[in-house]
PDB file of C-alpha atoms in Angstrom:
ATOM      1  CA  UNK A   1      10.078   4.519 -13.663  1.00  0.00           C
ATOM      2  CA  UNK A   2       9.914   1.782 -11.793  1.00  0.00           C
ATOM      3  CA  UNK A   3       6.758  -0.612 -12.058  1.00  0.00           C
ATOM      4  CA  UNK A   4       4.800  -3.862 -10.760  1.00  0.00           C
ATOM      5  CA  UNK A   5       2.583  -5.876 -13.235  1.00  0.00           C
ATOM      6  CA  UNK A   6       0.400  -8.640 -11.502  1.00  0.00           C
ATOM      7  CA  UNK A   7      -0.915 -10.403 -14.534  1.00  0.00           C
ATOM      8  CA  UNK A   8      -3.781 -12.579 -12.435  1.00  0.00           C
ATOM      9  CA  UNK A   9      -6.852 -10.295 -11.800  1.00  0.00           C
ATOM     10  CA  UNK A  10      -8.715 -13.325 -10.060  1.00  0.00           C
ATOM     11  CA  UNK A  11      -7.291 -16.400  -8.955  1.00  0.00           C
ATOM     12  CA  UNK A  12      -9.668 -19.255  -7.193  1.00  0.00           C
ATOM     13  CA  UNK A  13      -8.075 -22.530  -5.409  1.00  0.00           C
ATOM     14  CA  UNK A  14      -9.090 -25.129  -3.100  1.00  0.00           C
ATOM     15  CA  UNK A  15      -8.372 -25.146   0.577  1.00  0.00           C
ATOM     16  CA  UNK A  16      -4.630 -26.757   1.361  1.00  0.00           C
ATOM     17  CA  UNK A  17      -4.093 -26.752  -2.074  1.00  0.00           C
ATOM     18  CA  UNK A  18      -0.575 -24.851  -2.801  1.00  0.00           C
ATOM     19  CA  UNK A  19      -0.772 -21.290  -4.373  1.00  0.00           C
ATOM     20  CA  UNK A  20       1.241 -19.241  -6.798  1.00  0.00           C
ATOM     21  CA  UNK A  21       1.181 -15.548  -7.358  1.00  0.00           C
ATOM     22  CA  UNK A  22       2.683 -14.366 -10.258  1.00  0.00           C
ATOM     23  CA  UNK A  23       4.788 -10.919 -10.203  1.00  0.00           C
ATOM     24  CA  UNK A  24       6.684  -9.578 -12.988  1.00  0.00           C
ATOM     25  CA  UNK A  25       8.917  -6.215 -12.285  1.00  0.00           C
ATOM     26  CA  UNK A  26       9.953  -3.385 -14.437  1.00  0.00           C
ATOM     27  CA  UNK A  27      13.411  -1.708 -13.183  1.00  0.00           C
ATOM     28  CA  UNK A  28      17.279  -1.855 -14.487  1.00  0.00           C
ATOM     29  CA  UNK A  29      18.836  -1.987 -10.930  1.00  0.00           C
ATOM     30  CA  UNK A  30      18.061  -4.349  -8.162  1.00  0.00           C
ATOM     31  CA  UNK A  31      14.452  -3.569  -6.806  1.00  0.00           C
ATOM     32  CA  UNK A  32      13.077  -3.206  -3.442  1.00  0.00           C
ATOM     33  CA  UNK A  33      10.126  -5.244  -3.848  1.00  0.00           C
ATOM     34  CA  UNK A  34       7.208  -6.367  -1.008  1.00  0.00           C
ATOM     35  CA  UNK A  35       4.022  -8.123  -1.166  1.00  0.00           C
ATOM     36  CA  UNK A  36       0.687  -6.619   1.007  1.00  0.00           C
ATOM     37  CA  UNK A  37      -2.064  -8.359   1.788  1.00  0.00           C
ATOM     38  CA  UNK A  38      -5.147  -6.225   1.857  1.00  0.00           C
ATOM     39  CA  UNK A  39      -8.287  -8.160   3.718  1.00  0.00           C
ATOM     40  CA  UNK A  40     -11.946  -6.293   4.512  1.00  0.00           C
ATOM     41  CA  UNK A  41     -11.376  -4.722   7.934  1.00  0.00           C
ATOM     42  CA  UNK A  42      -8.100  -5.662   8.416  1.00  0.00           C
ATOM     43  CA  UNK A  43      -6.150  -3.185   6.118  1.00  0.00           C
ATOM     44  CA  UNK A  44      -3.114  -3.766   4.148  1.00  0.00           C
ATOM     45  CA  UNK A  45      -0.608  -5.585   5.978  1.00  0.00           C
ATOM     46  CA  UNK A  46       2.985  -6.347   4.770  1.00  0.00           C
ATOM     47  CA  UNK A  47       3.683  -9.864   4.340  1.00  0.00           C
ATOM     48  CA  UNK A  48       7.731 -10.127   3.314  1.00  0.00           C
ATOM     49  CA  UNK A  49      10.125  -7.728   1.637  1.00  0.00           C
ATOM     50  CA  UNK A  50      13.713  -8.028  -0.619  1.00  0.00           C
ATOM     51  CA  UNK A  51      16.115  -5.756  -0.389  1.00  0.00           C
ATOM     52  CA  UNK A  52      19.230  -7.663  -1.656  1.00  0.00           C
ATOM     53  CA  UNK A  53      21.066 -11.287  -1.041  1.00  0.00           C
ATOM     54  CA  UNK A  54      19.134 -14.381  -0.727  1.00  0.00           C
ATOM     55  CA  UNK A  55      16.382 -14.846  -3.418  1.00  0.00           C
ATOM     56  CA  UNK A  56      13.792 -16.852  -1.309  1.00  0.00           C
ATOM     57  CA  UNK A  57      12.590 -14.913   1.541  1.00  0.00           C
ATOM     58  CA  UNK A  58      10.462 -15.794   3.808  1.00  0.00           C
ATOM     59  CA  UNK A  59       7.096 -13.716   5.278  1.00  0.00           C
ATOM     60  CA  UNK A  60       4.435 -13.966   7.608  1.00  0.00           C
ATOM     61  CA  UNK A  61       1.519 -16.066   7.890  1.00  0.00           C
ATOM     62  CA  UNK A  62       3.738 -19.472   5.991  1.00  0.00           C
ATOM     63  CA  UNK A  63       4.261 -17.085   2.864  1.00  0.00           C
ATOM     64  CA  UNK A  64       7.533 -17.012   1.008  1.00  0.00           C
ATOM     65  CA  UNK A  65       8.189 -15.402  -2.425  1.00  0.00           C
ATOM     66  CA  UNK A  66      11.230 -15.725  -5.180  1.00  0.00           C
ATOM     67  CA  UNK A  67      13.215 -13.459  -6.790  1.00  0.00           C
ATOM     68  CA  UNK A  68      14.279 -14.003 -10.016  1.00  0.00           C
ATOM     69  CA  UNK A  69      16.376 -11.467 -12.302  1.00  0.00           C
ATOM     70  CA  UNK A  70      16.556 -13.483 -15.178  1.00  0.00           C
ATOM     71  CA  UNK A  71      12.682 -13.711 -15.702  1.00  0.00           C
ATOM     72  CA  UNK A  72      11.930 -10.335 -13.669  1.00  0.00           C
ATOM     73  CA  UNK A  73       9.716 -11.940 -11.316  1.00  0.00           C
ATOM     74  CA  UNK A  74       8.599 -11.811  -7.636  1.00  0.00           C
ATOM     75  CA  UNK A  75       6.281 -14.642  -7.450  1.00  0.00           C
ATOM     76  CA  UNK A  76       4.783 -14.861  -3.969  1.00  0.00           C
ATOM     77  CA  UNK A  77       3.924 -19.084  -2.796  1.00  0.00           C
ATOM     78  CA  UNK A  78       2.199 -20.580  -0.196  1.00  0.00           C
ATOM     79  CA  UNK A  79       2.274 -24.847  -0.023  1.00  0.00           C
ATOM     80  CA  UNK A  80      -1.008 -25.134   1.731  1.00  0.00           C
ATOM     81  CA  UNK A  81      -4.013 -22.456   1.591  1.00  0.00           C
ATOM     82  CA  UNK A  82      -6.230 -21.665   4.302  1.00  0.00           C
ATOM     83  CA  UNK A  83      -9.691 -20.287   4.188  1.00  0.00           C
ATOM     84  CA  UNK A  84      -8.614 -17.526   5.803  1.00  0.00           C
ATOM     85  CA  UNK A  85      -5.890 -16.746   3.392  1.00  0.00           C
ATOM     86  CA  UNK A  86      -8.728 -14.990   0.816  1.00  0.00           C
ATOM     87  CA  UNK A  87      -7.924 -11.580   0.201  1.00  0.00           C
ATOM     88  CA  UNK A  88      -6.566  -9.254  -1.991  1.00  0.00           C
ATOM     89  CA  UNK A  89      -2.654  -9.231  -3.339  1.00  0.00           C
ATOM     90  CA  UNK A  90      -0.470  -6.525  -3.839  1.00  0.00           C
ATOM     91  CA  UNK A  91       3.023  -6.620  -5.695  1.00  0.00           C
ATOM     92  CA  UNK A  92       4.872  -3.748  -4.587  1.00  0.00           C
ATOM     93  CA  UNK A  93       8.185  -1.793  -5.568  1.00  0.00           C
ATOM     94  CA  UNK A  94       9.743   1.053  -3.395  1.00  0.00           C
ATOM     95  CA  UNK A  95      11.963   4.162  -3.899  1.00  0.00           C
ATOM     96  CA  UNK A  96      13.369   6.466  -1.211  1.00  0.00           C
ATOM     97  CA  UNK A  97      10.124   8.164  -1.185  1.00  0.00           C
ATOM     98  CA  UNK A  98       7.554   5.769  -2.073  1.00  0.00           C
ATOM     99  CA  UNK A  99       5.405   2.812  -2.512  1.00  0.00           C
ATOM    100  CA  UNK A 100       4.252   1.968  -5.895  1.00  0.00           C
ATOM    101  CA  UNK A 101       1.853  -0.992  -6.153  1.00  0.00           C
ATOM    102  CA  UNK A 102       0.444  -3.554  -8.818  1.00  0.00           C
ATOM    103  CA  UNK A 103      -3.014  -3.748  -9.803  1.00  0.00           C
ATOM    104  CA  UNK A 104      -3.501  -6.856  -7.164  1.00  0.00           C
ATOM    105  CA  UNK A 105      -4.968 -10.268  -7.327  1.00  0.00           C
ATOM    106  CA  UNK A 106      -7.992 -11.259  -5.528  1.00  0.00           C
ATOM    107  CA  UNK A 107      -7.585 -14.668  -3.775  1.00  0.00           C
ATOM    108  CA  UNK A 108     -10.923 -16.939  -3.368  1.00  0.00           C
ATOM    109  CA  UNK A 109     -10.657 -20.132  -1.576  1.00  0.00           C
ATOM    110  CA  UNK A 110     -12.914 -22.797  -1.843  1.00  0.00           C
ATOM    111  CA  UNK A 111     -13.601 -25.048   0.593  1.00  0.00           C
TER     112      UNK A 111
ATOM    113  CA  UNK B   1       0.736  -0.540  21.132  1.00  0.00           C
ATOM    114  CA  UNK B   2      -1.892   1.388  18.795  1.00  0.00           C
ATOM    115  CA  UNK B   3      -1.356   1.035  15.441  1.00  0.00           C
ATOM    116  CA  UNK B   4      -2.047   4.075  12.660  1.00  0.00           C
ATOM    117  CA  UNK B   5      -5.310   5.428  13.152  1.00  0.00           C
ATOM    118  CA  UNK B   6      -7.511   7.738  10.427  1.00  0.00           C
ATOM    119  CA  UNK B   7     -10.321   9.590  10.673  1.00  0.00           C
ATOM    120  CA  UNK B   8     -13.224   9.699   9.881  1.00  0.00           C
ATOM    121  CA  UNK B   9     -13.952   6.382   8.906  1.00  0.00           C
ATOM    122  CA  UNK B  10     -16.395   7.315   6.336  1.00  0.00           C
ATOM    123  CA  UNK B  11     -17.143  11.132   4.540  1.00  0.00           C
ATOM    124  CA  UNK B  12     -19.267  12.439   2.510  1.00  0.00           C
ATOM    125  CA  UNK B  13     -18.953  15.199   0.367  1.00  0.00           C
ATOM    126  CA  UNK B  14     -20.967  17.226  -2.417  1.00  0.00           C
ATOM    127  CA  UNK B  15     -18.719  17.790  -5.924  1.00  0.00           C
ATOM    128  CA  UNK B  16     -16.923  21.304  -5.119  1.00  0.00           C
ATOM    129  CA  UNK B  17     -16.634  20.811  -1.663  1.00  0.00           C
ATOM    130  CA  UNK B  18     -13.368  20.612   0.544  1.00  0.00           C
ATOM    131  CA  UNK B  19     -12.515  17.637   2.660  1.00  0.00           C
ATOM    132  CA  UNK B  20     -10.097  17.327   5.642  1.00  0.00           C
ATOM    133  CA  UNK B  21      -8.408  13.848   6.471  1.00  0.00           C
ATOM    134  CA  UNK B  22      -6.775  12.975   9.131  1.00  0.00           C
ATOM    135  CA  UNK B  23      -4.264  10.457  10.319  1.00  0.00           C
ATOM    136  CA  UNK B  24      -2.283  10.122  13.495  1.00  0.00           C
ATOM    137  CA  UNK B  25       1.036   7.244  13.241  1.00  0.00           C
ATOM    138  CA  UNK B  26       2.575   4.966  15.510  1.00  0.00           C
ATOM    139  CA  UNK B  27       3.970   6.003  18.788  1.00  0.00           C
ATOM    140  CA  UNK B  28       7.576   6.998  17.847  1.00  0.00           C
ATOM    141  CA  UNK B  29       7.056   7.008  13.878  1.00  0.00           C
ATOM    142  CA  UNK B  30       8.279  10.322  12.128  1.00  0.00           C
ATOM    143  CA  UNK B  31       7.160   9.567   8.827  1.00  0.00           C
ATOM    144  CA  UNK B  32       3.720   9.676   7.145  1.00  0.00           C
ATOM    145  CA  UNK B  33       2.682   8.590   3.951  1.00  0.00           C
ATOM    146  CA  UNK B  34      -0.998   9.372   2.165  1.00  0.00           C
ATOM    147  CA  UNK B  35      -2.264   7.049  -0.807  1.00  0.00           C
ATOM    148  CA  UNK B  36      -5.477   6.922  -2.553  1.00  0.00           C
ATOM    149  CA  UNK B  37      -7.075   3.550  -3.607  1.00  0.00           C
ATOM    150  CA  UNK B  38     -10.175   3.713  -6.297  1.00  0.00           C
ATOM    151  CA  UNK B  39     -12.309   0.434  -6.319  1.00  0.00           C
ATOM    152  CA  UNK B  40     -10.320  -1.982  -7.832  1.00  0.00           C
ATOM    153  CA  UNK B  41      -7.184  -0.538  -8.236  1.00  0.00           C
ATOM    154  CA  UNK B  42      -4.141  -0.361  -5.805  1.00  0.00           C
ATOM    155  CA  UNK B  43      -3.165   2.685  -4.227  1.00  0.00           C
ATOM    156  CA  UNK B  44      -1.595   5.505  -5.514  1.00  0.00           C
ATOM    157  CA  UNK B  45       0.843   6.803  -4.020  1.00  0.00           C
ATOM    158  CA  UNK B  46      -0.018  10.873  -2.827  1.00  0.00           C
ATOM    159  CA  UNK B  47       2.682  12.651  -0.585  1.00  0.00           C
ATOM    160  CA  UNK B  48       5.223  11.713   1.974  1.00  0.00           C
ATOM    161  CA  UNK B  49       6.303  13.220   4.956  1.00  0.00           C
ATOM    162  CA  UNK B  50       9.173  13.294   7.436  1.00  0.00           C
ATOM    163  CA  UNK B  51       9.807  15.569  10.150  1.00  0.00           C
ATOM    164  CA  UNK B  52       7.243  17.911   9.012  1.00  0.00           C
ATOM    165  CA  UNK B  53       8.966  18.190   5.774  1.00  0.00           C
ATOM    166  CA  UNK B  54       7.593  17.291   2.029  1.00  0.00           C
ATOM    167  CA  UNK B  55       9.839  13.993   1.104  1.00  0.00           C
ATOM    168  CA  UNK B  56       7.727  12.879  -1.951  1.00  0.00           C
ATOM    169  CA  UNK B  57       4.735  13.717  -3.880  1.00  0.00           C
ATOM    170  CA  UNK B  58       2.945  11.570  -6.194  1.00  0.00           C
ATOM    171  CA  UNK B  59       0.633  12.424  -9.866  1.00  0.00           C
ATOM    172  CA  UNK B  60      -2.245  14.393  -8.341  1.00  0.00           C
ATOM    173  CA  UNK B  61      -3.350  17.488  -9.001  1.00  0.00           C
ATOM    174  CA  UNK B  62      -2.756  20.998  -6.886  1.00  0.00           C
ATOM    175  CA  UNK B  63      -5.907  20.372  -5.229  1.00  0.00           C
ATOM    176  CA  UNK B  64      -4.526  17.825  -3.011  1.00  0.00           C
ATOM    177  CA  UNK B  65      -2.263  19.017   0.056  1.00  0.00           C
ATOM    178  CA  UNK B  66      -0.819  17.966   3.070  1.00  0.00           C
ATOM    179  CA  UNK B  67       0.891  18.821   6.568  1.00  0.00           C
ATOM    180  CA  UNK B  68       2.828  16.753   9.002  1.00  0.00           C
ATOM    181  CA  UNK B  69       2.463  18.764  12.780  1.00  0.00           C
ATOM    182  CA  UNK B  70       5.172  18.728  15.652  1.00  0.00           C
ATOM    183  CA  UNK B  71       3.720  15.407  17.262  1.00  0.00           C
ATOM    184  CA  UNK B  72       4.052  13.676  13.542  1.00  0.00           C
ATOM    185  CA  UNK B  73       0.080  13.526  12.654  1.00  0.00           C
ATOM    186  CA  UNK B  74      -1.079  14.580   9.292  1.00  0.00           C
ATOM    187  CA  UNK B  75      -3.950  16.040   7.824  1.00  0.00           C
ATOM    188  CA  UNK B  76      -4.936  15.675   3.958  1.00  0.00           C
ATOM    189  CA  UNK B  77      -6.513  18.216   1.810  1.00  0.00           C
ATOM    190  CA  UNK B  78      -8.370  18.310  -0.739  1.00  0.00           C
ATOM    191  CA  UNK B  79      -9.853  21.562  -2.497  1.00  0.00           C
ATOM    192  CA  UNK B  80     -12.715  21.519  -5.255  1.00  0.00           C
ATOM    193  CA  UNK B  81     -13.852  17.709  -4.724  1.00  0.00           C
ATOM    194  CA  UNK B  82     -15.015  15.811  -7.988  1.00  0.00           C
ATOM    195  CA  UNK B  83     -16.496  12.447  -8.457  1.00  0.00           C
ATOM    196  CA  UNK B  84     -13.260  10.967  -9.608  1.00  0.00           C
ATOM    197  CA  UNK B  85     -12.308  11.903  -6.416  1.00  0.00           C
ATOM    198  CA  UNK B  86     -14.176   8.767  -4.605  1.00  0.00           C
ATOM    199  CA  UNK B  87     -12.004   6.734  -3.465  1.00  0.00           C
ATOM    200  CA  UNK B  88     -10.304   4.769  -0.253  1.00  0.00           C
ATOM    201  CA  UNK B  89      -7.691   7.199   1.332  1.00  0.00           C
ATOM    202  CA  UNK B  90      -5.136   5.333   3.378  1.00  0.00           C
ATOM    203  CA  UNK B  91      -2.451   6.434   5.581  1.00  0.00           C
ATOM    204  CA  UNK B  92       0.701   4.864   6.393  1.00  0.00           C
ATOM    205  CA  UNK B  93       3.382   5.373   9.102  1.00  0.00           C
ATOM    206  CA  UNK B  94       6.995   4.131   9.347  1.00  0.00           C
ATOM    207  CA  UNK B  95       9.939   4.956  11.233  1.00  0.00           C
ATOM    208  CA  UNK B  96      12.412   6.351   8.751  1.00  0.00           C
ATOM    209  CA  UNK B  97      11.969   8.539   6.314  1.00  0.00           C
ATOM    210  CA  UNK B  98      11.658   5.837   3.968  1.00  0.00           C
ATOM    211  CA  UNK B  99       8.712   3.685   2.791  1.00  0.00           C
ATOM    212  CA  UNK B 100      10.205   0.471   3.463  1.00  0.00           C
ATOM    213  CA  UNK B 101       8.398  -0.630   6.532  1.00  0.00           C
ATOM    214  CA  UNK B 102       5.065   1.068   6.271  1.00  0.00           C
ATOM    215  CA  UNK B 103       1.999   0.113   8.668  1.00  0.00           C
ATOM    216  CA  UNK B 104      -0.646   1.468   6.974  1.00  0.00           C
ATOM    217  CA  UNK B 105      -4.210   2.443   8.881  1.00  0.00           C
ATOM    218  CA  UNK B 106      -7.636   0.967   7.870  1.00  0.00           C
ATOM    219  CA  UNK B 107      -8.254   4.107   6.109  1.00  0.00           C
ATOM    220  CA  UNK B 108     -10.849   7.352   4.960  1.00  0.00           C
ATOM    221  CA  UNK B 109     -13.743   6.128   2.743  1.00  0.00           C
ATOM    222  CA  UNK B 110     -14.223   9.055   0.407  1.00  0.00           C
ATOM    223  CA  UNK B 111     -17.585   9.313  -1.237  1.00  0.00           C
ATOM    224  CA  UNK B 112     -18.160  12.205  -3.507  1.00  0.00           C
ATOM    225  CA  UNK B 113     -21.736  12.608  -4.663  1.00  0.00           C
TER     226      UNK B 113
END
């Protein structure tokens, strides 16, 4: 079955410092593979998707996130982080019929 | 444009009980998908539908059911509540009958006492 592991439970940087989100895949075929952002009253919210071609896509909100076969990874980046940017992080991989999602990574900024 | 809207925003329920959820999609969106989130985790997926059809159903028990009606809302069920049953119940919309572009609402706070 296909799975997500997001091995960063918790990860804390400064304000306009660049971030890193680390997203390692489980599947023999190419994956369809997303990243949500969940924040407190705002709800989960899709921030970029890969289906197939280019590696780097780009998202909303200045994110952008790599795919790479040979280390089975979906890292989502962002050069410069904004306060507003704390939230939680969700890895995601999709089927015909569903939506299955990591464990997530909380986001803190510090100012 | 309104996005996917749930109700009640909040519920709670005794152990045993049944609960009702409901979740109305985007204007024009045929498809409607139910997860459950427990504090901490990330959601589970629980049932899909698509033109009032069954397209996918998730690990949970027989106690949790679902319709889709003729204008594309859905209601979920669940029968015989238990704690473990506390949890964040969110609904998503999308236009095919494929997850790939879900908008999902803010979602059903489930408290079972």
């Amino acid at each position: 079955a296909q799975s997500v592991t997001q091995p960063d439970i918790h990860i804390t940087v400064s304000e306009g410092a660049s971030l890193e989100l680390r997203c390692n895949y489980s599947y023999g075929a190419t994956p369809y593979l997303f990243w949500y952002v969940q924040s407190p009253g705002q709800g989960l919210q899709l921030l970029l998707k890969y289906f197939s071609g280019d590696t780097l896509v780009q998202g909303i909100k200045g994110f952008e996130a790599e795919f790479k076969r040979s280390q089975s990874s979906f890292n989502l980046r962002k050069p410069s982080v904004h306060w507003s940017d704390a939230a939680e992080y969700f890895c995601v991989t999709g089927t015909a019929s569903k939506l299955t999602f990591g464990t997530g990574t909380r986001l803190q900024v510090t100012l | 444009d309104a996005g996917v809207t749930q109700s009640p925003t909040h519920l709670i329920k005794t152990r045993g009980q049944q609960v009702t959820l409901r979740c109305s999609p985007i204007s024009g969106h045929k498809s409607v998908s139910w997860y459950q989130q427990v504090l901490g985790q990330g959601p589970q997926f629980i049932f899909q539908y698509y033109e009032k059809e069954e397209r996918g159903r998730g690990n949970f028990p027989d106690r949790f059911s679902a319709r889709q009606f003729p204008n594309y809302s859905s209601e979920l069920n669940v029968n015989a509540l238990l704690l473990g049953d506390s949890a964040l119940y969110l609904c998503a919309s999308s236009l095919k009958g494929n997850p790939y572009e879900q908008y999902f609402g803010p979602g059903t706070r489930l408290t079972v006492t």
